[in-house]
Coordinates of C-alpha atoms in Angstrom, one line a residue:
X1 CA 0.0 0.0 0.0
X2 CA 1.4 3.3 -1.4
X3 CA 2.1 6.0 1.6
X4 CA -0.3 8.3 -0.3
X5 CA -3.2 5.7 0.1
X6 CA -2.2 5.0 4.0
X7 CA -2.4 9.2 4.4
X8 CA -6.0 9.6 2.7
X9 CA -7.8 6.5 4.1
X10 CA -6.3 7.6 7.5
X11 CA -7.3 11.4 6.5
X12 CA -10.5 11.9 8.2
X13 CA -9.1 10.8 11.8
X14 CA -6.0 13.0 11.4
X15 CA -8.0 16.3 10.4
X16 CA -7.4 18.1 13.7
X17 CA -7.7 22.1 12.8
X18 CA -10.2 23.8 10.4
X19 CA -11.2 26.7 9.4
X20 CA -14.3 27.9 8.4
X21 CA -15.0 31.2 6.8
X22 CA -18.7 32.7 7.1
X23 CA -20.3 34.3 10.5
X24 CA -23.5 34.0 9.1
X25 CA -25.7 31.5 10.7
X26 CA -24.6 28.3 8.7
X27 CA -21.2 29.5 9.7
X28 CA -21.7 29.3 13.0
X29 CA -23.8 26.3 13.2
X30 CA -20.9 24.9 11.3
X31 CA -18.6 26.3 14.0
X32 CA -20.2 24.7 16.5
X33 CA -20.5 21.2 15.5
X34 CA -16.9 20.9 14.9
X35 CA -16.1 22.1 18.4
X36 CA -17.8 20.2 19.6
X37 CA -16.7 17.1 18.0
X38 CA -13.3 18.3 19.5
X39 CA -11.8 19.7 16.1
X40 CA -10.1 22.8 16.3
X41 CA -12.0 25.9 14.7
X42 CA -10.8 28.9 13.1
X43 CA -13.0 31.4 12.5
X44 CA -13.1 34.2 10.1
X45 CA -15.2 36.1 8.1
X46 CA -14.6 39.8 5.6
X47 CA -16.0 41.9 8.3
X48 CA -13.3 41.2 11.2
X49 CA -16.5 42.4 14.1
X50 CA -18.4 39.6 13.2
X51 CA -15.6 37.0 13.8
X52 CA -15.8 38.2 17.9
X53 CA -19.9 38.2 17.7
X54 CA -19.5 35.2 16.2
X55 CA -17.5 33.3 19.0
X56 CA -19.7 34.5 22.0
X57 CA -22.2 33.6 20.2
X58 CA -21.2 30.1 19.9
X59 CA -19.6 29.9 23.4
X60 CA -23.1 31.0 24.6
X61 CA -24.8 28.0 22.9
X62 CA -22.1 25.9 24.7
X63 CA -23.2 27.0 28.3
X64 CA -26.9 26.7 27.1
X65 CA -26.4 23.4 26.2
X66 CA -24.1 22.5 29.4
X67 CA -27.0 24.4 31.3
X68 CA -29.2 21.9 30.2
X69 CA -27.4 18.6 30.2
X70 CA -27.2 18.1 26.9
X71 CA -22.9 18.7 27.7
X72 CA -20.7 18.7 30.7
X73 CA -19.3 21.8 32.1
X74 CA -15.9 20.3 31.4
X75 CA -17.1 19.6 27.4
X76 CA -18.1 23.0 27.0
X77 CA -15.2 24.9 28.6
X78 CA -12.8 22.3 26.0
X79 CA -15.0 23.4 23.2
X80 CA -15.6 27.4 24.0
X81 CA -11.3 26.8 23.9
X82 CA -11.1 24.8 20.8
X83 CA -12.0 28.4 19.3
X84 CA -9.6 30.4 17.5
X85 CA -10.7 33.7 15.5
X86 CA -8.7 35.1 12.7
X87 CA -8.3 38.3 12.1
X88 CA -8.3 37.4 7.8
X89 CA -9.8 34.8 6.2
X90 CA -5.9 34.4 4.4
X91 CA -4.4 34.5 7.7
X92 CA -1.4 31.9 7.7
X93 CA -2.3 28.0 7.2
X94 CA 0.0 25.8 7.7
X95 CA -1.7 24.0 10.1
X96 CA -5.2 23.8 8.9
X97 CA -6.6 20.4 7.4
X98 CA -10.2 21.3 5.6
X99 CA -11.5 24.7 4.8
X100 CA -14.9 25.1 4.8
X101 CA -16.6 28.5 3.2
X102 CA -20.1 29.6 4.1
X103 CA -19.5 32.7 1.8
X104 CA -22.9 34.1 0.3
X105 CA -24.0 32.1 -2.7
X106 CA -22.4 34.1 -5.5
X107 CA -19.9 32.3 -8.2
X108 CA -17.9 34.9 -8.3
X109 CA -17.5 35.9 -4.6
X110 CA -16.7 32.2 -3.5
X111 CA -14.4 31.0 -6.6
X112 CA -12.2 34.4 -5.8
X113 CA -11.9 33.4 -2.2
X114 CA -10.3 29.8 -3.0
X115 CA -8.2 31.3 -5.6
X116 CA -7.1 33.4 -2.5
X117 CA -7.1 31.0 0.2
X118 CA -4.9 28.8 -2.6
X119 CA -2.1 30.9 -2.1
X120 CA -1.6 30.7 1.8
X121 CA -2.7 27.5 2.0
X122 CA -0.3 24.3 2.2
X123 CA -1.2 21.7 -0.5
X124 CA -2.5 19.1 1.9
X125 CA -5.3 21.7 2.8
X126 CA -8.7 20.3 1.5
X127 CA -11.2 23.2 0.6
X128 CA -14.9 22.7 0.8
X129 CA -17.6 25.0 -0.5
X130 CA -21.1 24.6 1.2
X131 CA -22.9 26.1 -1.6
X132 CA -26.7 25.2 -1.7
X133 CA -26.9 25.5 -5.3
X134 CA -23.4 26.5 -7.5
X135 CA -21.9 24.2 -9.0
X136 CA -18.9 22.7 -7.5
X137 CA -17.2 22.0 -10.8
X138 CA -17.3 25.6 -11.5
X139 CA -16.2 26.9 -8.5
X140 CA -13.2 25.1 -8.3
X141 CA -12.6 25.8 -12.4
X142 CA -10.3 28.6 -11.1
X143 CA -8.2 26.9 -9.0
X144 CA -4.8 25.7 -9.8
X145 CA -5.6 22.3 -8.1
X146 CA -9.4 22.0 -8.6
X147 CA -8.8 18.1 -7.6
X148 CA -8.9 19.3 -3.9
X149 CA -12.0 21.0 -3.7
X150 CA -15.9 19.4 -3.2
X151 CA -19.3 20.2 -2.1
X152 CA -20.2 19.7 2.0
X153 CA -23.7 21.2 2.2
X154 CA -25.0 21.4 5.8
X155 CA -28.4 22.2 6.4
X156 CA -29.8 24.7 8.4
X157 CA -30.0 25.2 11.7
X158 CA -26.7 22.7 11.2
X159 CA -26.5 21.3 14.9
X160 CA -30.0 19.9 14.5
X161 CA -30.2 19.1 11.0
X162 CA -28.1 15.6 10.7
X163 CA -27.7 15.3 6.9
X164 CA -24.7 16.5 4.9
X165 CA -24.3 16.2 1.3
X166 CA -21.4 15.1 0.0
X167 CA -20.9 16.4 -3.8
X168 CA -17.5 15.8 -6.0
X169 CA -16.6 18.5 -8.7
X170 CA -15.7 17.1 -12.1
X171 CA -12.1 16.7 -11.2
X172 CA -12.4 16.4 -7.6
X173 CA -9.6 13.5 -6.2
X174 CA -11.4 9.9 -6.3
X175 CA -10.9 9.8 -2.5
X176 CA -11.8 12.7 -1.1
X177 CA -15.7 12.2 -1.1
X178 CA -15.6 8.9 0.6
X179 CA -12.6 10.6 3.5
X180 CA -15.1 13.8 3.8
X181 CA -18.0 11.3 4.3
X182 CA -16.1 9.9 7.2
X183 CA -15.3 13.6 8.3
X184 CA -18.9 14.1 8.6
X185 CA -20.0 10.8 10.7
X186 CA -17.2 11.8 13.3
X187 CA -19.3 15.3 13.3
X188 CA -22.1 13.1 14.2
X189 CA -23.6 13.6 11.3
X190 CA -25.0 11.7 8.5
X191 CA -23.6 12.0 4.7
X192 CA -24.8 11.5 1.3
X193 CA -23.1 11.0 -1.9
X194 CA -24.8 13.5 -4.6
X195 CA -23.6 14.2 -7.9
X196 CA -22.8 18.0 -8.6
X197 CA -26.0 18.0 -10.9
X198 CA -28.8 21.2 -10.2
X199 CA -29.8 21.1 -7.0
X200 CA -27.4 18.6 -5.6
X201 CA -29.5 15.9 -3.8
X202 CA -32.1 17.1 -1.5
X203 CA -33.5 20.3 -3.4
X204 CA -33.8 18.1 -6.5
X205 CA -35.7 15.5 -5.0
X206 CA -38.0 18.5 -3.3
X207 CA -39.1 19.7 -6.4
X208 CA -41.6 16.9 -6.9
X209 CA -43.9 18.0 -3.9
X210 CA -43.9 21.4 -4.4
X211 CA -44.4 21.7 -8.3
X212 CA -47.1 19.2 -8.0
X213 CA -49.1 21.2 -5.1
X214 CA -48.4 24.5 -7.3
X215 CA -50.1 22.7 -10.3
X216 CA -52.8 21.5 -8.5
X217 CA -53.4 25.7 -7.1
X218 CA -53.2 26.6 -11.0
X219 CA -55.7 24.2 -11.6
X220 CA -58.0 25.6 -9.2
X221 CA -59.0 22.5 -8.4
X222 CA -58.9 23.6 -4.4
X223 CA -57.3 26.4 -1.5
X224 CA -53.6 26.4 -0.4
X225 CA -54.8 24.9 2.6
X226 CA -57.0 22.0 1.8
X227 CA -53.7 21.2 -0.2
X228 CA -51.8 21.4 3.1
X229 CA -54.4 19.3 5.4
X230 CA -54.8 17.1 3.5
X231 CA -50.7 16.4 2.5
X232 CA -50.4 16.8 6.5
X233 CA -53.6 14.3 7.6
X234 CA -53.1 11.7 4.6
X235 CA -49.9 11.9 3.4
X236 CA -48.1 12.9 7.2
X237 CA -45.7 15.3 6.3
X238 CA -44.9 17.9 9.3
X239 CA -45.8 20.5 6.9
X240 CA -48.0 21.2 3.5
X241 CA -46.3 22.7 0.7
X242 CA -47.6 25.6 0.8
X243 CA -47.2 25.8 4.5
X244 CA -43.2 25.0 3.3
X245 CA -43.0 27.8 0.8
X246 CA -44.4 30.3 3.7
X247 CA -41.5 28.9 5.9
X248 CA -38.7 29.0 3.0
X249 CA -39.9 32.8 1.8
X250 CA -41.2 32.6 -2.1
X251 CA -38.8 34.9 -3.5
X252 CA -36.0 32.0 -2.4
X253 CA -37.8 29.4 -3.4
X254 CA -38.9 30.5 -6.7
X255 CA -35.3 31.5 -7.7
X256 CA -34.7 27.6 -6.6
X257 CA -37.7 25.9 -8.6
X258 CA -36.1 28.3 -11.7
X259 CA -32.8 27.2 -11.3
X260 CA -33.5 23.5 -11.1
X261 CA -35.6 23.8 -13.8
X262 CA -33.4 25.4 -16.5
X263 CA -30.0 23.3 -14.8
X264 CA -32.1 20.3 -16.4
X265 CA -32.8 22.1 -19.8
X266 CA -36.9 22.8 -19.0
X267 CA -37.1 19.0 -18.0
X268 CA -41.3 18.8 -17.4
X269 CA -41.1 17.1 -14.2
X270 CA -39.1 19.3 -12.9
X271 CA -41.9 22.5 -14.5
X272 CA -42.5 25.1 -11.9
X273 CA -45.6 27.3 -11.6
X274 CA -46.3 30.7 -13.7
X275 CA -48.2 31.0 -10.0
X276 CA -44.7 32.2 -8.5
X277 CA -42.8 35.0 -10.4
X278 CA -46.6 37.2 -9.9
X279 CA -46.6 36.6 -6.0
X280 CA -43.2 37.2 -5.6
X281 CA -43.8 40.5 -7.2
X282 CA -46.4 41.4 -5.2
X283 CA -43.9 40.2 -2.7
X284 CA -46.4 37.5 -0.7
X285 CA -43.1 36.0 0.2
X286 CA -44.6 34.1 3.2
X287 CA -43.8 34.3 7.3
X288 CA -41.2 36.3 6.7
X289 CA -43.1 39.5 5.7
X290 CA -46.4 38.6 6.9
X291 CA -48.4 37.4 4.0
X292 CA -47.7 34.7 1.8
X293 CA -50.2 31.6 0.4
X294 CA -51.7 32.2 4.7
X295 CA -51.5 35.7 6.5
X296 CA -49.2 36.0 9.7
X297 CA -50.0 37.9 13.0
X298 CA -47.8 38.0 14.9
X299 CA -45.8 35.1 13.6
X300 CA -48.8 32.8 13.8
X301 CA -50.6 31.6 10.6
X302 CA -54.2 32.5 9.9
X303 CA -55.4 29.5 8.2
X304 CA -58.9 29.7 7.2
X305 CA -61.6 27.4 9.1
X306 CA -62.9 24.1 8.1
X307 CA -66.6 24.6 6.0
X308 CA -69.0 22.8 8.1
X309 CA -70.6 19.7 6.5
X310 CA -74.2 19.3 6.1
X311 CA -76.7 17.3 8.0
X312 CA -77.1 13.3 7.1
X313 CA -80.6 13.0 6.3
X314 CA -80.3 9.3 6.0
X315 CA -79.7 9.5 1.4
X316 CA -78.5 5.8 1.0
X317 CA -75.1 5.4 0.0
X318 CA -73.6 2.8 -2.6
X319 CA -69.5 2.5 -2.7
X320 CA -67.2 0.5 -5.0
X321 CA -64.6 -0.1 -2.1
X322 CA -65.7 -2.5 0.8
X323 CA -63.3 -0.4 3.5
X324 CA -65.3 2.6 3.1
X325 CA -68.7 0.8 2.9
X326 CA -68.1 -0.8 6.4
X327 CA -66.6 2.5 7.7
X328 CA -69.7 4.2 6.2
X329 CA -71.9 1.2 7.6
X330 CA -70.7 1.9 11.4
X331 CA -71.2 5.1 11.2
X332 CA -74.8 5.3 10.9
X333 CA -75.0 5.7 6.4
X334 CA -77.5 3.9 5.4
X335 CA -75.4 1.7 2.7
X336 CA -76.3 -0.4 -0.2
X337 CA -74.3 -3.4 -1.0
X338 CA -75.7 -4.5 -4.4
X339 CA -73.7 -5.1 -7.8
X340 CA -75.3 -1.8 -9.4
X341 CA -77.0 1.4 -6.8
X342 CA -80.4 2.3 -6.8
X343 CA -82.1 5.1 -8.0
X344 CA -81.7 7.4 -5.4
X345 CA -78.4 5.9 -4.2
X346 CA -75.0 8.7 -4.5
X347 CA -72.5 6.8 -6.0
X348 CA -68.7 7.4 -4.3
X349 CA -66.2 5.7 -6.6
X350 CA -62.3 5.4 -5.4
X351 CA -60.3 5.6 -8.7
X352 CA -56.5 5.8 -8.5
X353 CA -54.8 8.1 -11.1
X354 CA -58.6 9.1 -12.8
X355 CA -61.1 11.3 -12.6
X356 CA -64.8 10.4 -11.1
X357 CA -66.1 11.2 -14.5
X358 CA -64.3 9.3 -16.4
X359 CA -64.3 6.3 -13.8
X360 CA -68.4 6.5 -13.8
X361 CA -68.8 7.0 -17.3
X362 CA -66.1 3.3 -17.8
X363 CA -68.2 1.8 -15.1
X364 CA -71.8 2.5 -16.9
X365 CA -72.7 4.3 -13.6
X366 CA -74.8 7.4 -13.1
X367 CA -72.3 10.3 -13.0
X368 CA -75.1 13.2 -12.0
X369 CA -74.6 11.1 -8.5
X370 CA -71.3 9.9 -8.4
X371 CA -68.4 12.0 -6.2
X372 CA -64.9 10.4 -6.3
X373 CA -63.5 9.8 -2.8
X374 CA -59.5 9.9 -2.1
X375 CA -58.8 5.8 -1.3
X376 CA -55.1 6.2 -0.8
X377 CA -54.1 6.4 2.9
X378 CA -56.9 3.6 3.8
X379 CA -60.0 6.4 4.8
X380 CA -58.0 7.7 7.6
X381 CA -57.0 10.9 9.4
X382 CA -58.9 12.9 6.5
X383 CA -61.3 12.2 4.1
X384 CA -61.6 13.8 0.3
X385 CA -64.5 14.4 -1.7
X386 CA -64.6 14.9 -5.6
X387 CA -67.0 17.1 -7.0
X388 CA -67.6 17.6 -10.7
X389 CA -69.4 19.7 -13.1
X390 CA -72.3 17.4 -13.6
X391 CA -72.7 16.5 -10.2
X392 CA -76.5 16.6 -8.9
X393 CA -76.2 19.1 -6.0
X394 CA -78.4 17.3 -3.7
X395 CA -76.3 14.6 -3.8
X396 CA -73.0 16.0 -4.0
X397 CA -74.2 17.3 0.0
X398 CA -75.8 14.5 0.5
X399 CA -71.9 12.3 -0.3
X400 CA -70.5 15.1 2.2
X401 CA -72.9 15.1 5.0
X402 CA -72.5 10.9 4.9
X403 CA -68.7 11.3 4.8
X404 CA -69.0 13.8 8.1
X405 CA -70.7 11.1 10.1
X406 CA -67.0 9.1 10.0
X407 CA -66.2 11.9 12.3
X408 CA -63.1 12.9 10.1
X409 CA -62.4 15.7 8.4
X410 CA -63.7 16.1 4.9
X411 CA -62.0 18.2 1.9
X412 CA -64.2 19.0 -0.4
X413 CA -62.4 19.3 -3.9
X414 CA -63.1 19.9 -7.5
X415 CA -62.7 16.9 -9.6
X416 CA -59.5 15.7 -11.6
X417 CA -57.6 13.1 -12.7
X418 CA -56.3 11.8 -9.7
X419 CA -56.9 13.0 -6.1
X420 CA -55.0 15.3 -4.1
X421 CA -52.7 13.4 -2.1
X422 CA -52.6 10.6 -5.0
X423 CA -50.8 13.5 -7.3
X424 CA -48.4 14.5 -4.7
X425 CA -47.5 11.6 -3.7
X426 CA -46.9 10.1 -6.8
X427 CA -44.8 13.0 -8.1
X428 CA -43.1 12.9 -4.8
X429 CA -41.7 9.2 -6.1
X430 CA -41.7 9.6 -9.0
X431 CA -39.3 12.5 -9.1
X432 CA -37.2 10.1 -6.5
X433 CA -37.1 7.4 -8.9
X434 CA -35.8 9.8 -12.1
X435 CA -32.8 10.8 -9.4
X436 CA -31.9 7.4 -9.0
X437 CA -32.5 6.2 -12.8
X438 CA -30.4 8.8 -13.6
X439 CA -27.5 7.5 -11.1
X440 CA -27.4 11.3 -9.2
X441 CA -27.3 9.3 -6.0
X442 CA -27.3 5.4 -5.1
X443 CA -31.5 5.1 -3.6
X444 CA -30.4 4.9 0.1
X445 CA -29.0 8.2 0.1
X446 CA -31.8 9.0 -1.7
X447 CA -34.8 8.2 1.0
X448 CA -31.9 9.0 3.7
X449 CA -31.5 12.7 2.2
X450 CA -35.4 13.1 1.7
X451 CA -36.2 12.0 5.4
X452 CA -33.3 14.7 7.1
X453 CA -33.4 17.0 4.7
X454 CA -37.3 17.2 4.1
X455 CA -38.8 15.9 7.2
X456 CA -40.9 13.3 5.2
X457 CA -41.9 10.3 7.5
X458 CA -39.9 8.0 4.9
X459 CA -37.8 8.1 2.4
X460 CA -39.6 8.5 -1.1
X461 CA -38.6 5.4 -2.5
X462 CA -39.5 3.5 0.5
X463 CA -43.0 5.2 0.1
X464 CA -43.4 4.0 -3.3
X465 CA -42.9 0.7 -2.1
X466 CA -44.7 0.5 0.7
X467 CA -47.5 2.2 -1.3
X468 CA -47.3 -0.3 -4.0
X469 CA -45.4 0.5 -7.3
X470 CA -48.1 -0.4 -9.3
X471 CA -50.5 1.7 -7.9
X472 CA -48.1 4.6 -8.0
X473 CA -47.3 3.8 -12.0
X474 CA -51.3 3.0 -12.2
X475 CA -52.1 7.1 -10.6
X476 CA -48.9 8.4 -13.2
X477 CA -50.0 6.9 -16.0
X478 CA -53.6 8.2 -15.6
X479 CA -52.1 11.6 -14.7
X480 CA -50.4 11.2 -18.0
X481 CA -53.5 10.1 -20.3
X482 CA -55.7 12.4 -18.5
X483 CA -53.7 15.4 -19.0
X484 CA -51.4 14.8 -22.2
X485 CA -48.8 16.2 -19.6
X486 CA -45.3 14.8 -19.9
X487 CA -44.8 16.0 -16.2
X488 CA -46.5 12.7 -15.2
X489 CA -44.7 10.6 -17.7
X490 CA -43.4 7.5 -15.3
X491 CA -39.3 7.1 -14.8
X492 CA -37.9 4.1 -16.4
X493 CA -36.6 3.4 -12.7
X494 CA -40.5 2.7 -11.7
X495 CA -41.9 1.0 -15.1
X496 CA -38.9 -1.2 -15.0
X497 CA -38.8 -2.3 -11.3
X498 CA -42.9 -2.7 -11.3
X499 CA -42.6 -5.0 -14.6
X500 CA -40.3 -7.1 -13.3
X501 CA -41.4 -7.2 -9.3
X502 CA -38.2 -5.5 -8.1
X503 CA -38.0 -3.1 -5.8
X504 CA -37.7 0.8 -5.8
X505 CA -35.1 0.9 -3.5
X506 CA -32.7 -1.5 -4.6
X507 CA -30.5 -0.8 -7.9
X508 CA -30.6 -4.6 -9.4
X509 CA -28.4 -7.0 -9.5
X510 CA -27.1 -6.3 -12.8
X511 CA -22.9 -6.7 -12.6
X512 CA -20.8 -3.6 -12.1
X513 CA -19.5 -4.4 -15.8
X514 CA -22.8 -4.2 -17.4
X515 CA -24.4 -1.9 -15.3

């Protein structure tokens, strides 16, 4: 074994001192985790002031944290003197192992400071740029050496957020992503390997849930909010979209949806909203100005109330799904469990990726009565009703007053090929399974970076699975043939794997030689 291979698979143990330019928040979060992981930490930032705010600030989170017994007294007085600030970000190197910039997220302003910190710098010195959404390759185009230079993007607030990713340049050294993986487990965090492609790992794979949600808004088809309930209550994410976009601010988030959009040459999954650039010139940014898709006062949303459903007046009820007839049944509906309804029966149909028109009008059913009603997530948590043009109004009340005796919440939408949380979830996956067909990231890091980096309660190619491929393909392709959309055309990753009864999350078995 060469001494060169000994010194970079022994790399990430020997990294002792870094330096980490950037007093903004991420620079300080990152600050602090090295710390305390017991590296040493310079600090130091263009505006010399901020590099002094910036270690009380840290050495203040160390006696809150020792305060509350989440650290020793001992561990936070070793870690408040692990500190060193720097009166210039050049200020002499010699000992420093990794720099890591958290410069703002400008090209120009970050690639100069490498081709700075290049000169002072030893040539063991590894440089890392936590850019959210640059490319790596290009910043490190300027550098004499771009081979020593990758992507470490933490997420904010960085103590608390676990993920990392991990993104090579074009010509960054063949062992540097795997040594600054380890790096990052000894900061007690978790990495993952993401190609430097638009929007890295994690902002790719968000795209599918919030593109989807604002193409359900320009399709009127319901509120910001009965998207959000009903992605909350069904799907169980912490947060709607739209509840997300408030939190992220609109004006950031459209820039983001823009740029991942055009990085993949106008790629229609990836299609954001004409929704955006109108509300971020009205500047309806979101929480952090007040008003956004909800109003804020005070800090504290204003989400409209719940329409109250009408009386059950005892209509009788015929279902194509036996889970809802029985739920319906012991609930007080009167329910009819013949092959075909009667006359004065509404009709509630449970099509996956189809509209309730079109599903009555295959069946031979009466579509003046029939109401679609959201069968993914097994009728629980939230309920959601399908209304249509043709729909008798007596009976489109009378389908939401029998719904309401469940005692869950009913969402009362317009009708569509496929339901609500059937479109996001399925553009959630599906936009997983184009990352992975596409060989951005191996499908572990995949569900691992949605799950930290998103908050969703599993990773999206586990969902897909767990859901049932087929019935994710099954709501795409009737996406696809309802709409003539090629947003909703499937990834070969899903068509393949559900063809042959593989699963999402595994790559194959193919041989790395034929792969």
């Amino acid at each position: 074994m060469t001494e060169q291979r000994v010194s970079t698979e022994q790399w990430p143990q020997r990294v002792s001192v870094v330096r980490v330019i950037g007093t903004g928040v991420m620079g300080r979060g990152i600050v602090q985790l090295a710390a305390a992981a017991g590296l040493t930490v310079e600090l130091a930032d263009a505006q010399p002031d901020a590099v002094g705010r910036a270690v009380e600030y840290v050495s203040g989170m160390f006696d809150k944290l020792a305060s509350k017994g989440r650290m020793t007294e001992d561990e936070a007085q070793a870690a408040k003197g692990r500190l060193r600030p720097l009166d210039s970000p050049f200020a002499p190197a010699q000992d420093c192992d990794l720099v890591i910039e958290a410069v703002r997220e400008e090209l120009a302003v970050k690639a100069e400071l490498f081709t700075e910190l290049e000169r002072v710098c030893p040539e063991h010195t590894i440089f890392a740029t936590n850019t959210s959404s640059l490319s790596v390759t290009a910043i490190a185009a300027t550098l004499a050496d771009p081979t020593r230079l990758a992507g470490l993007h933490f997420f904010n607030p960085v103590p608390l957020m676990r993920l990392v990713e991990v993104i090579p340049g074009a010509r960054t050294q063949s062992w540097l992503p795997g040594a600054l993986s380890e790096l990052v487990r000894r900061l007690g965090h978790e990495p993952v390997l993401a190609k430097d492609a638009p929007g890295f790992l994690v902002n790719h794979a968000g795209r599918g849930l919030g593109t989807e949600a604002l193409q359900i808004l320009s399709e009127s088809l319901c509120e910001p909010s009965d998207v959000d309930r009903i992605a909350r209550d069904v799907l169980g994410l912490k947060l709607g979209p739209f509840e997300l976009l408030d939190l992220t601010g609109l004006d950031v988030s459209h820039a983001v949806l823009e740029s991942i959009w055009s990085g993949f040459h106008n790629e229609p999954r990836l299609r954001p909203s004409w929704l955006t650039r109108p509300r971020v010139d009205a500047g309806l940014f979101g929480r952090k100005n007040g008003e956004g898709f909800y109003r804020y006062e005070d800090g504290v949303q204003q989400a409209p109330p719940e329409p109250k459903a009408p009386e059950y007046l005892g209509k009788p009820v015929w279902t194509d799904h036996e889970a809802l007839s029985t739920l319906l049944a012991v609930s007080g509906v009167k329910v009819e469990r013949d092959e075909e309804p009667s006359p004065n029966a509404v009709v509630l149909l449970t099509p996956y990726g189809q509209s309730t028109v079109d599903a009555a009008v295959a069946s031979g059913l009466p579509a003046g009565r029939a109401c679609g009603v959201d069968q993914l997530g097994g009728f629980k948590n939230r309920l959601t009703l399908a209304v249509h043009p043709g729909l008798d109004p007596e009976f489109g009340r009378a389908a939401w007053a029998a719904l309401a005796t469940t005692g869950l919440p009913v969402t009362v939408v317009r009708d569509g090929p496929g339901m609500i949380a059937q479109r996001l979830l399925a553009s959630i996956v599906n936009t997983a399974c184009s990352i992975a067909d596409q060989r951005l990231a191996t499908p572990a890091d995949i569900d691992t970076a949605v799950r930290l980096g998103l908050g969703y309660p599993q990773g999206p190619l586990t969902w897909g699975r767990d859901t049932g491929a087929d019935v994710v393909l099954r709501i795409l392709r009737g996406l696809h043939r309802g709409t003539g959309d090629p947003r909703y055309r499937p990834s070969r990753w899903l068509t393949d794997r559900t063809a042959l009864g593989l699963p999402l999350t595994e790559t194959g078995t193919v041989p790395a030689d034929l792969a």
